[in-house]
Coordinates of C-alpha atoms in Angstrom, one line a residue:
M1 CA 178.7 84.7 3.9
G2 CA 175.2 86.2 3.8
F3 CA 173.6 84.0 1.3
D4 CA 169.9 83.1 1.5
R5 CA 169.6 79.5 0.5
R6 CA 166.1 79.8 -0.9
D7 CA 167.0 82.8 -3.1
V8 CA 170.1 80.9 -4.4
L9 CA 168.1 77.8 -5.3
H10 CA 165.4 79.8 -7.0
G11 CA 168.0 81.6 -9.1
L12 CA 169.7 78.4 -10.0
A13 CA 166.6 76.8 -11.2
A14 CA 165.7 79.8 -13.4
S15 CA 169.1 80.4 -14.9
S16 CA 169.9 77.5 -17.3
A17 CA 168.5 79.1 -20.5
V18 CA 170.3 82.4 -19.9
L19 CA 173.7 80.6 -19.4
R20 CA 173.8 78.2 -22.4
A21 CA 175.7 80.8 -24.3
G22 CA 178.6 80.5 -21.9
A23 CA 179.2 76.8 -22.5
A24 CA 182.2 75.5 -24.5
R25 CA 181.5 75.4 -28.2
A26 CA 182.8 73.4 -31.1
L27 CA 185.8 75.1 -32.7
P28 CA 185.1 76.7 -36.0
A29 CA 187.2 75.7 -39.0
L30 CA 190.8 76.6 -38.5
P31 CA 192.6 76.2 -41.8
K32 CA 195.9 77.7 -40.6
A33 CA 198.6 75.5 -39.2
P34 CA 199.2 74.4 -36.6
W35 CA 195.7 74.7 -35.0
G36 CA 194.1 73.4 -38.1
R37 CA 196.1 70.1 -37.9
L38 CA 195.1 69.8 -34.2
A39 CA 191.5 70.4 -35.1
A40 CA 191.6 67.8 -37.9
K41 CA 193.0 65.3 -35.5
L42 CA 190.6 65.9 -32.5
G43 CA 187.5 67.0 -34.3
A44 CA 184.7 68.1 -31.9
R45 CA 186.9 67.4 -29.0
L46 CA 188.9 70.6 -29.6
I47 CA 186.6 73.3 -28.4
R48 CA 186.6 77.1 -28.3
I49 CA 185.8 78.3 -24.8
R50 CA 183.4 81.2 -24.1
S51 CA 183.4 82.3 -20.5
P52 CA 180.0 83.3 -19.1
L53 CA 181.7 85.8 -16.8
A54 CA 183.6 87.5 -19.7
E55 CA 180.5 87.6 -21.8
C56 CA 178.4 89.1 -18.9
A57 CA 181.1 91.8 -18.4
A58 CA 181.2 92.6 -22.1
A59 CA 177.4 92.9 -22.1
G60 CA 177.5 95.4 -19.2
G61 CA 176.2 93.0 -16.7
A62 CA 173.2 91.7 -18.6
G63 CA 172.0 88.4 -17.1
A64 CA 174.3 88.8 -14.0
D65 CA 171.6 87.9 -11.4
A66 CA 171.0 84.5 -13.1
L67 CA 174.6 83.9 -13.7
F68 CA 175.7 84.6 -10.1
A69 CA 172.9 82.4 -8.8
A70 CA 174.2 79.6 -11.0
L71 CA 177.7 80.2 -9.7
K72 CA 176.5 78.7 -6.4
N73 CA 176.0 75.4 -8.1
P74 CA 179.2 73.3 -8.2
Y75 CA 177.8 71.1 -11.0
F76 CA 177.2 74.1 -13.2
L77 CA 180.8 75.3 -12.5
G78 CA 182.2 71.8 -13.2
D79 CA 180.4 71.4 -16.5
Q80 CA 181.8 74.7 -17.9
A81 CA 185.3 74.4 -19.4
G82 CA 185.7 78.2 -18.8
L83 CA 184.9 78.3 -15.1
T84 CA 186.6 77.2 -11.9
Q85 CA 185.2 76.3 -8.5
T86 CA 187.1 79.3 -6.9
L87 CA 186.8 82.5 -8.9
G88 CA 189.9 84.1 -7.6
W89 CA 192.0 85.3 -4.7
T90 CA 192.3 89.0 -3.6
D91 CA 195.5 90.6 -4.9
A92 CA 196.6 87.2 -6.3
W93 CA 194.6 85.9 -9.3
T94 CA 191.2 86.0 -11.1
S95 CA 189.7 83.1 -13.0
R96 CA 190.3 83.6 -16.7
A97 CA 189.2 81.1 -19.3
S98 CA 191.6 79.4 -21.7
D99 CA 191.1 80.1 -25.4
Y100 CA 190.7 76.5 -26.4
A101 CA 190.2 73.2 -24.6
V102 CA 190.7 69.6 -25.5
A103 CA 187.8 67.7 -24.0
A104 CA 189.9 64.6 -23.6
R105 CA 188.2 61.2 -23.8
D106 CA 191.4 59.1 -23.3
A107 CA 195.1 59.2 -22.9
Q108 CA 195.7 59.6 -26.6
D109 CA 193.7 62.9 -26.7
V110 CA 195.8 64.1 -23.8
A111 CA 199.0 63.1 -25.6
D112 CA 198.0 65.0 -28.7
A113 CA 197.4 68.1 -26.7
V114 CA 200.7 67.8 -24.8
N115 CA 202.6 67.3 -28.0
F116 CA 200.9 70.3 -29.6
A117 CA 201.6 72.5 -26.7
R118 CA 205.3 71.4 -26.4
V119 CA 206.1 71.7 -30.1
N120 CA 204.3 75.1 -30.6
R121 CA 205.2 76.6 -27.2
V122 CA 201.6 77.1 -26.2
R123 CA 200.9 77.5 -22.5
L124 CA 199.2 74.4 -21.1
V125 CA 196.8 74.1 -18.2
V126 CA 195.0 71.0 -16.8
K127 CA 191.6 70.9 -15.2
G128 CA 189.5 68.1 -13.8
G129 CA 187.3 69.1 -10.8
G130 CA 188.6 72.7 -11.0
H131 CA 189.1 73.2 -7.3
S132 CA 192.6 74.7 -7.4
Y133 CA 192.9 77.5 -4.8
F134 CA 196.0 78.8 -6.6
G135 CA 194.3 79.1 -10.0
N136 CA 196.6 76.7 -11.7
S137 CA 193.7 75.1 -13.7
N138 CA 193.0 78.2 -15.8
A139 CA 195.0 80.8 -17.7
E140 CA 194.1 83.3 -20.4
G141 CA 195.7 82.5 -23.8
S142 CA 196.3 78.9 -22.9
L143 CA 195.3 75.5 -24.2
L144 CA 193.3 73.6 -21.5
I145 CA 193.4 69.8 -21.2
W146 CA 189.9 69.2 -19.7
T147 CA 189.7 65.7 -18.2
R148 CA 186.1 66.0 -17.1
P149 CA 184.8 63.6 -19.8
M150 CA 187.1 60.8 -18.4
E151 CA 185.0 59.7 -15.5
R152 CA 184.7 55.9 -15.8
V153 CA 184.8 54.0 -12.5
E154 CA 185.8 50.3 -12.5
L155 CA 186.0 48.0 -9.4
H156 CA 188.5 45.2 -9.2
D157 CA 188.5 42.2 -6.9
D158 CA 192.0 41.2 -7.6
F159 CA 194.1 44.0 -9.0
V160 CA 197.8 43.5 -9.7
P161 CA 199.9 46.5 -10.8
H162 CA 201.6 46.5 -14.2
A163 CA 205.1 44.9 -14.1
A164 CA 204.7 43.8 -10.5
P165 CA 206.7 40.7 -9.4
P166 CA 204.9 37.4 -9.7
S167 CA 204.7 37.1 -6.0
T168 CA 202.6 40.2 -5.7
M169 CA 199.3 39.5 -4.0
P170 CA 196.2 40.7 -5.8
Q171 CA 194.0 43.2 -3.9
A172 CA 190.7 44.9 -4.1
A173 CA 190.9 48.2 -5.9
V174 CA 189.1 50.7 -8.1
S175 CA 190.3 52.4 -11.3
V176 CA 188.9 55.9 -11.8
G177 CA 189.1 58.3 -14.8
A178 CA 191.0 61.5 -14.0
G179 CA 187.9 63.6 -14.5
A180 CA 185.6 61.8 -12.1
I181 CA 184.5 63.6 -8.9
W182 CA 184.4 62.0 -5.5
G183 CA 180.7 61.9 -5.1
R184 CA 180.4 59.6 -8.1
V185 CA 183.2 57.4 -7.0
Y186 CA 181.9 57.0 -3.5
D187 CA 178.5 56.1 -4.9
A188 CA 180.0 53.5 -7.2
V189 CA 182.4 52.0 -4.6
A190 CA 180.5 52.2 -1.4
T191 CA 176.8 52.4 -2.2
R192 CA 176.8 49.9 -5.1
G193 CA 180.1 48.1 -4.5
G194 CA 180.1 47.7 -0.7
R195 CA 183.7 48.8 -0.4
Y196 CA 185.5 51.9 0.9
V197 CA 188.0 54.1 -1.0
Q198 CA 189.8 57.0 0.5
G199 CA 188.9 60.3 -1.2
G200 CA 188.0 63.8 -0.3
G201 CA 185.2 65.2 1.9
C202 CA 183.7 67.5 -0.8
L203 CA 181.5 65.5 -3.2
T204 CA 182.5 67.6 -6.2
V205 CA 186.3 67.6 -5.8
G206 CA 188.1 65.9 -8.7
V207 CA 189.8 62.6 -8.1
A208 CA 193.2 63.3 -9.7
G209 CA 193.8 66.7 -8.2
L210 CA 193.0 65.4 -4.7
V211 CA 195.3 62.4 -4.9
T212 CA 198.3 64.3 -6.4
G213 CA 198.0 66.9 -3.6
G214 CA 197.9 64.2 -0.9
G215 CA 194.2 63.7 -0.4
F216 CA 192.5 63.7 3.0
G217 CA 189.0 62.7 3.8
S218 CA 186.8 62.5 6.9
L219 CA 188.1 59.0 7.7
S220 CA 191.8 59.5 6.9
K221 CA 192.9 58.6 10.4
A222 CA 191.7 55.1 9.7
H223 CA 192.3 54.7 6.0
G224 CA 195.2 57.2 5.2
T225 CA 195.5 59.6 2.3
G226 CA 194.5 59.3 -1.3
A227 CA 198.2 59.4 -2.2
G228 CA 199.0 56.7 0.3
N229 CA 196.4 54.4 -1.3
L230 CA 197.4 55.0 -4.9
L231 CA 198.5 51.8 -6.5
E232 CA 199.0 52.9 -10.1
A233 CA 198.5 55.8 -12.4
E234 CA 198.2 56.2 -16.2
V235 CA 200.0 59.5 -17.0
V236 CA 201.0 61.4 -20.0
T237 CA 204.4 63.1 -19.5
A238 CA 205.8 66.2 -21.2
D239 CA 207.4 64.1 -24.0
G240 CA 203.9 62.9 -25.0
R241 CA 204.5 59.3 -23.8
V242 CA 201.6 57.5 -22.1
R243 CA 203.2 55.8 -19.0
I244 CA 202.0 53.4 -16.4
A245 CA 203.5 54.5 -13.1
N246 CA 203.7 52.3 -10.0
R247 CA 206.3 51.2 -7.5
W248 CA 207.9 48.9 -10.0
N249 CA 207.4 50.9 -13.3
D250 CA 208.7 54.5 -13.4
P251 CA 208.9 54.5 -9.6
E252 CA 210.3 58.0 -9.2
L253 CA 207.3 59.4 -11.3
F254 CA 205.0 57.3 -9.1
F255 CA 206.5 58.8 -6.0
A256 CA 206.1 62.3 -7.4
L257 CA 202.5 61.7 -8.3
R258 CA 201.7 60.7 -4.7
G259 CA 201.4 64.2 -3.2
G260 CA 203.9 66.1 -5.3
G261 CA 201.2 68.5 -6.6
G262 CA 198.6 68.3 -9.5
A263 CA 199.5 68.8 -13.1
T264 CA 203.2 69.1 -12.2
F265 CA 204.9 66.0 -13.6
G266 CA 202.4 65.1 -16.3
V267 CA 198.7 64.7 -16.9
I268 CA 197.0 61.8 -15.1
T269 CA 194.4 60.1 -17.1
R270 CA 193.5 57.1 -14.8
L271 CA 194.2 56.2 -11.2
T272 CA 193.9 52.9 -9.4
L273 CA 193.4 53.1 -5.7
R274 CA 193.2 50.3 -3.1
T275 CA 189.9 49.8 -1.4
D276 CA 189.1 48.7 2.2
P277 CA 186.2 46.9 3.7
L278 CA 183.3 49.3 4.1
P279 CA 182.8 50.4 7.8
T280 CA 179.5 49.0 9.2
T281 CA 178.4 52.5 10.1
I282 CA 179.5 56.1 9.4
G283 CA 178.1 59.0 11.3
A284 CA 178.6 62.4 12.8
V285 CA 178.4 64.3 16.0
I286 CA 177.4 68.0 15.8
L287 CA 177.6 70.4 18.7
S288 CA 177.7 74.1 19.3
V289 CA 178.7 75.7 22.6
R290 CA 179.0 79.3 23.7
A291 CA 181.0 80.4 26.7
K292 CA 179.5 83.2 28.7
S293 CA 182.7 84.9 29.8
G294 CA 186.3 85.1 28.9
D295 CA 187.4 83.0 31.8
A296 CA 184.8 80.3 30.9
W297 CA 186.0 80.4 27.3
R298 CA 189.6 79.7 28.3
R299 CA 188.4 76.7 30.4
L300 CA 186.2 75.5 27.6
V301 CA 189.1 75.5 25.1
S302 CA 191.3 73.7 27.5
R303 CA 188.6 71.1 28.2
V304 CA 188.0 70.5 24.5
L305 CA 191.7 69.7 23.9
E306 CA 191.8 67.4 27.0
F307 CA 188.7 65.6 25.9
Y308 CA 190.0 65.2 22.3
A309 CA 193.3 63.8 23.6
E310 CA 191.5 61.3 25.9
A311 CA 188.6 60.1 23.8
L312 CA 188.8 61.1 20.1
F313 CA 192.5 60.9 19.3
N314 CA 192.2 57.6 17.5
P315 CA 191.4 56.1 14.1
T316 CA 187.6 56.2 14.8
W317 CA 187.2 60.0 14.7
G318 CA 187.9 62.8 12.2
E319 CA 186.9 66.3 11.0
Q320 CA 186.6 69.6 12.7
L321 CA 186.9 71.4 16.0
R322 CA 186.3 75.1 15.5
F323 CA 187.0 78.1 17.8
S324 CA 185.5 81.4 16.8
P325 CA 185.1 85.0 18.0
G326 CA 182.3 85.5 20.5
H327 CA 183.6 82.6 22.6
R328 CA 181.9 80.0 20.3
F329 CA 183.0 76.4 19.9
D330 CA 181.6 74.1 17.2
A331 CA 182.3 70.4 16.7
T332 CA 181.5 68.6 13.5
M333 CA 183.1 65.2 14.0
V334 CA 182.7 62.2 11.8
F335 CA 183.1 58.6 13.1
E336 CA 183.1 55.1 11.7
G337 CA 182.1 51.7 13.2
L338 CA 180.0 53.0 16.1
T339 CA 176.3 52.9 16.7
E340 CA 174.5 56.2 17.6
K341 CA 174.4 55.0 21.3
Q342 CA 178.1 54.3 21.3
A343 CA 178.9 57.7 19.8
R344 CA 176.8 59.5 22.4
A345 CA 178.6 57.5 25.1
A346 CA 181.9 58.5 23.8
W347 CA 181.0 62.2 24.1
Q348 CA 179.3 61.8 27.5
P349 CA 182.2 62.9 29.6
F350 CA 182.4 66.2 27.8
L351 CA 178.6 66.7 27.7
G352 CA 178.4 65.9 31.4
W353 CA 181.0 68.5 32.1
L354 CA 179.0 71.2 30.3
V355 CA 175.8 70.2 32.2
D356 CA 177.8 70.6 35.5
H357 CA 178.5 74.2 34.6
P358 CA 175.2 75.8 33.4
A359 CA 176.2 79.3 34.5
D360 CA 179.3 79.2 32.2
F361 CA 178.1 77.5 29.0
D362 CA 175.2 77.5 26.6
A363 CA 175.0 74.4 24.4
G364 CA 171.9 75.6 22.5
G365 CA 169.9 72.7 21.2
G366 CA 172.3 70.1 22.5
V367 CA 174.2 67.5 20.6
Q368 CA 173.1 66.0 17.3
V369 CA 174.2 62.4 16.5
L370 CA 173.6 60.6 13.3
A371 CA 174.8 57.0 12.5
A372 CA 174.0 55.5 9.1
P373 CA 175.0 52.2 7.5
G374 CA 178.2 52.6 5.7
R375 CA 176.5 51.6 2.4
S376 CA 174.1 54.6 2.8
F377 CA 176.5 57.4 3.8
W378 CA 177.2 58.5 0.2
D379 CA 173.9 57.2 -1.3
P380 CA 172.4 60.2 -3.1
A381 CA 168.9 59.0 -2.5
F382 CA 169.5 58.5 1.2
L383 CA 171.2 61.8 1.6
A384 CA 168.4 63.6 -0.1
S385 CA 166.0 62.1 2.4
L386 CA 167.7 63.8 5.3
P387 CA 166.5 67.4 5.7
G388 CA 169.2 70.1 5.2
I389 CA 172.1 67.7 4.5
V390 CA 172.6 68.1 0.8
I391 CA 171.4 70.3 -2.0
H392 CA 170.4 68.9 -5.4
D393 CA 171.6 70.4 -8.7
P394 CA 168.4 72.4 -9.6
R395 CA 169.1 72.6 -13.4
P396 CA 166.3 71.1 -15.4
G397 CA 167.0 67.4 -16.2
A398 CA 169.9 67.2 -13.8
P399 CA 170.7 63.6 -12.7
A400 CA 169.3 62.7 -9.3
E401 CA 172.8 61.8 -8.1
N402 CA 173.9 65.5 -8.5
V403 CA 174.0 66.4 -4.9
F404 CA 176.5 68.4 -2.8
W405 CA 176.8 69.0 0.9
A406 CA 174.8 72.0 2.0
S407 CA 177.8 73.0 4.2
N408 CA 179.8 73.5 1.1
L409 CA 177.5 76.1 -0.4
G410 CA 179.6 79.0 0.9
E411 CA 182.7 77.7 -0.8
T412 CA 181.1 77.3 -4.2
G413 CA 182.2 80.1 -6.6
Q414 CA 184.1 81.8 -3.7
V415 CA 186.7 84.5 -4.0
L416 CA 189.4 83.8 -1.4
H417 CA 190.6 86.6 0.7
A418 CA 193.1 84.6 2.8
Y419 CA 194.0 81.0 3.5
Q420 CA 196.6 79.9 5.9
S421 CA 197.3 76.4 7.4
A422 CA 199.7 74.8 9.8
W423 CA 200.4 71.2 10.9
L424 CA 200.0 70.8 14.7
P425 CA 202.3 68.2 16.1
A426 CA 200.8 65.5 18.4
A427 CA 203.2 66.6 21.2
L428 CA 200.8 69.6 21.7
L429 CA 198.2 67.2 23.1
T430 CA 200.4 66.0 25.9
S431 CA 199.6 67.3 29.4
G432 CA 202.7 69.5 29.4
R433 CA 201.8 71.3 26.2
R434 CA 198.0 71.4 26.0
E435 CA 197.8 74.6 28.0
D436 CA 200.2 76.3 25.6
L437 CA 198.0 75.3 22.7
A438 CA 194.8 76.4 24.5
D439 CA 196.4 79.9 25.1
A440 CA 197.3 80.2 21.4
L441 CA 193.8 79.1 20.3
V442 CA 192.1 81.6 22.7
A443 CA 194.3 84.4 21.4
A444 CA 193.8 83.4 17.7
S445 CA 190.0 83.0 18.0
A446 CA 189.7 86.5 19.4
E447 CA 190.7 87.7 15.9
W448 CA 189.2 85.1 13.5
S449 CA 187.7 81.6 13.3
I450 CA 190.2 78.8 13.7
A451 CA 189.5 75.2 12.7
L452 CA 191.4 72.1 13.7
H453 CA 190.9 69.5 10.9
T454 CA 191.7 66.4 12.9
N455 CA 191.4 64.1 9.9
K456 CA 194.2 66.0 8.2
G457 CA 197.3 64.9 10.1
L458 CA 197.6 61.2 10.7
A459 CA 199.0 61.1 14.3
G460 CA 196.8 58.9 16.4
G461 CA 195.6 57.0 13.2
A462 CA 196.0 53.4 12.1
P463 CA 199.6 52.3 11.9
D464 CA 199.3 51.0 8.3
A465 CA 197.7 54.2 7.2
I466 CA 200.6 56.2 8.6
A467 CA 203.1 53.8 7.1
R468 CA 201.6 54.3 3.6
M469 CA 201.5 58.1 4.0
R470 CA 205.2 58.0 4.9
E471 CA 205.9 56.5 1.4
T472 CA 204.5 59.5 -0.4
A473 CA 205.9 62.8 -1.3
M474 CA 204.0 64.8 1.3
N475 CA 205.8 66.6 4.1
P476 CA 206.8 63.9 6.6
I477 CA 205.7 66.0 9.5
A478 CA 202.0 65.4 8.5
A479 CA 202.4 61.9 9.8
D480 CA 203.3 63.3 13.2
A481 CA 200.6 66.0 13.3
F482 CA 197.3 65.4 15.0
A483 CA 195.5 68.1 13.0
L484 CA 195.8 70.7 10.2
L485 CA 194.9 74.1 11.6
I486 CA 193.1 76.3 9.0
C487 CA 192.3 80.0 9.2
A488 CA 190.7 81.4 6.1
A489 CA 188.4 84.1 4.7
E490 CA 186.4 84.3 1.6
G491 CA 183.7 86.3 -0.2
P492 CA 180.8 85.5 -2.5
P493 CA 181.2 85.0 -6.2
A494 CA 182.5 88.1 -7.8
W495 CA 184.3 89.1 -11.1
P496 CA 185.9 92.4 -12.3
G497 CA 183.8 94.5 -14.7
I498 CA 180.4 93.1 -13.8
P499 CA 178.3 95.9 -12.1
G500 CA 177.1 95.0 -8.7
H501 CA 179.3 91.9 -8.6
E502 CA 182.8 93.4 -8.4
P503 CA 185.3 91.9 -6.0
D504 CA 185.4 93.8 -2.7
L505 CA 189.2 94.5 -2.5
A506 CA 189.0 96.6 0.7
K507 CA 187.1 93.8 2.4
G508 CA 189.5 91.2 1.1
R509 CA 192.5 93.0 2.3
S510 CA 190.9 93.7 5.7
D511 CA 190.0 90.0 6.1
A512 CA 193.5 89.0 5.1
A513 CA 194.9 91.2 7.8
G514 CA 192.5 89.6 10.3
V515 CA 193.7 86.1 9.4
A516 CA 197.3 87.2 9.7
R517 CA 196.6 88.5 13.2
A518 CA 194.9 85.2 14.2
M519 CA 197.8 83.1 12.9
A520 CA 200.4 85.1 14.8
P521 CA 200.1 83.2 18.1
I522 CA 199.9 79.9 16.2
R523 CA 203.1 80.7 14.3
A524 CA 204.8 81.7 17.6
L525 CA 203.7 78.3 19.1
V526 CA 204.7 76.2 16.1
P527 CA 207.4 78.0 14.1
N528 CA 208.2 76.3 10.7
A529 CA 205.1 74.2 11.1
G530 CA 204.7 73.3 7.5
C531 CA 201.4 73.2 5.7
Y532 CA 199.2 71.2 3.3
V533 CA 199.9 72.0 -0.4
S534 CA 196.2 71.9 -1.4
E535 CA 195.1 74.2 1.4
S536 CA 197.7 76.9 2.0
D537 CA 198.8 80.5 1.5
Y538 CA 199.2 81.8 -2.0
F539 CA 201.8 84.3 -0.7
A540 CA 203.8 81.8 1.3
K541 CA 207.6 82.4 1.0
D542 CA 209.2 79.1 2.1
W543 CA 206.6 77.0 0.3
Q544 CA 209.0 74.3 -0.9
R545 CA 209.9 73.3 2.6
A546 CA 206.4 73.9 4.0
Y547 CA 204.7 71.6 1.5
W548 CA 207.2 68.8 1.1
G549 CA 210.0 69.2 3.7
S550 CA 212.9 66.8 3.1
N551 CA 211.1 65.3 0.1
Y552 CA 211.6 68.4 -2.1
P553 CA 215.0 67.6 -3.6
R554 CA 213.7 64.2 -4.7
L555 CA 210.7 65.9 -6.3
L556 CA 212.8 68.4 -8.0
A557 CA 214.9 65.6 -9.5
A558 CA 211.8 63.9 -10.8
K559 CA 210.6 67.2 -12.3
R560 CA 213.9 67.7 -14.2
R561 CA 213.7 64.1 -15.5
Y562 CA 210.1 64.0 -16.6
D563 CA 209.5 67.7 -17.5
P564 CA 212.9 69.2 -18.3
S565 CA 211.5 72.1 -20.2
G566 CA 208.9 73.1 -17.7
L567 CA 205.9 72.5 -19.9
F568 CA 203.7 72.0 -16.8
S569 CA 204.1 75.2 -14.8
G570 CA 202.0 77.2 -12.3
H571 CA 202.1 78.9 -9.0
H572 CA 204.0 77.0 -6.2
L573 CA 204.6 73.9 -8.4
V574 CA 207.8 71.9 -8.0
G575 CA 210.6 73.5 -10.0
G576 CA 208.8 76.9 -10.0
R577 CA 209.1 80.1 -7.9

């Protein structure tokens, strides 16, 4: 991406005073109906949004350097009602702030906003973490329901869903406000509570959006998806009713909320998720290898797939295997329940093979292995003690727990150029098909970087995790996939009309063409592969089938029942085009 981390952090620390003008502000007196009545009901919770980007453009770019440094801070982005974590997509959309927002504190505030929008035919958008790649959490001229203030986390030892039969066994769970981000939830549940909850990998992703999209994390092979672990949701539907949805109460709404897409069937205000015993250890193996010739590269790709199938295709391991131009292979694999010694031993067959072929491969500094107590893995203080792992929110007075993975820096404030994904069926790991997959990866990686997200796709995982996923609205083929293949391109923060920071359309289109070329051999190998709703192509044609497969008709029926007028609308949402 070309960012210098030191320059970014210096700019972030210096920028807070410049950017205060861009924050959401209390709405001035609105005597005219109907806005005046909404303002009278909500008071300071109805706010007028002022976008820092729009104000910078209007000022001819004044303060742009400080602003664009701050756009590399996900906490700054999340705290602004008028900003989103992704600033746009080439030839698709640009982040535009809503005119007004309801900074919702509870379900009643959300119901007031929903009723207002429905009665007065005002466009409505919903934002929690603000990570939507399709831009559905922002729209010019709209009313935003901003759930960020709803971030309470409550642990339960013996949760029983509403209206459950008397014979229902209580279970450990956690209830989370819709505006909470996963870093906060992990800290509460794992660090302080000693339990595990299945959430996302990125620490600043919002809870509600991740779960309603499906929700994979590093350890999903063992623990399943966020949607599969959802026990109950409090949700405001288009009629303004506050409902409690679970398998016994509004079961079709509950099904739709488990992977049917965010802000599609209503506005979630609280979720309750099952928790598991916390793994004794969680760790990572990091390795980079460069093949010294085309022939060696083909053998390396084949050996990686063989090794994965033999040693890592199980509930213990997740995360990424990446194949890139220049004959480079990178592994960033996360594990649970192993010591550092055991993790190294698991990788020894592959590492030994590399050692046996020094003329063909360069492994640089060798393998890095880290194993930490499960209770420490999301502890902000522990993470901050590890050099280069996380970055702290540098704004003056920022809480110590405001940290994010350094590896996510490139995504923060990004403008997407292209994003394509495909489920890879586990059959491709069999001895008769691995060479076909290796050929496709070699051809694809000659054009662009290709990543196999082995934690996304539950084949090889724990049977109970797979069973729970099959109950959700996600495309059933995800249960039979060993990985989600992702090929994407992005650029740094940019916005139209700000001198020196305009989106580079030529670069975006060129990158998109490169991604399309890379995906061609994958599409040929796995036609109609399907993809993950939260990480997919804005321009996909057959998206209903790709996202939800045979579940789409059931989702469409739920949409017509709970939102017959289409109050909740957006790109590639159920019932839309």
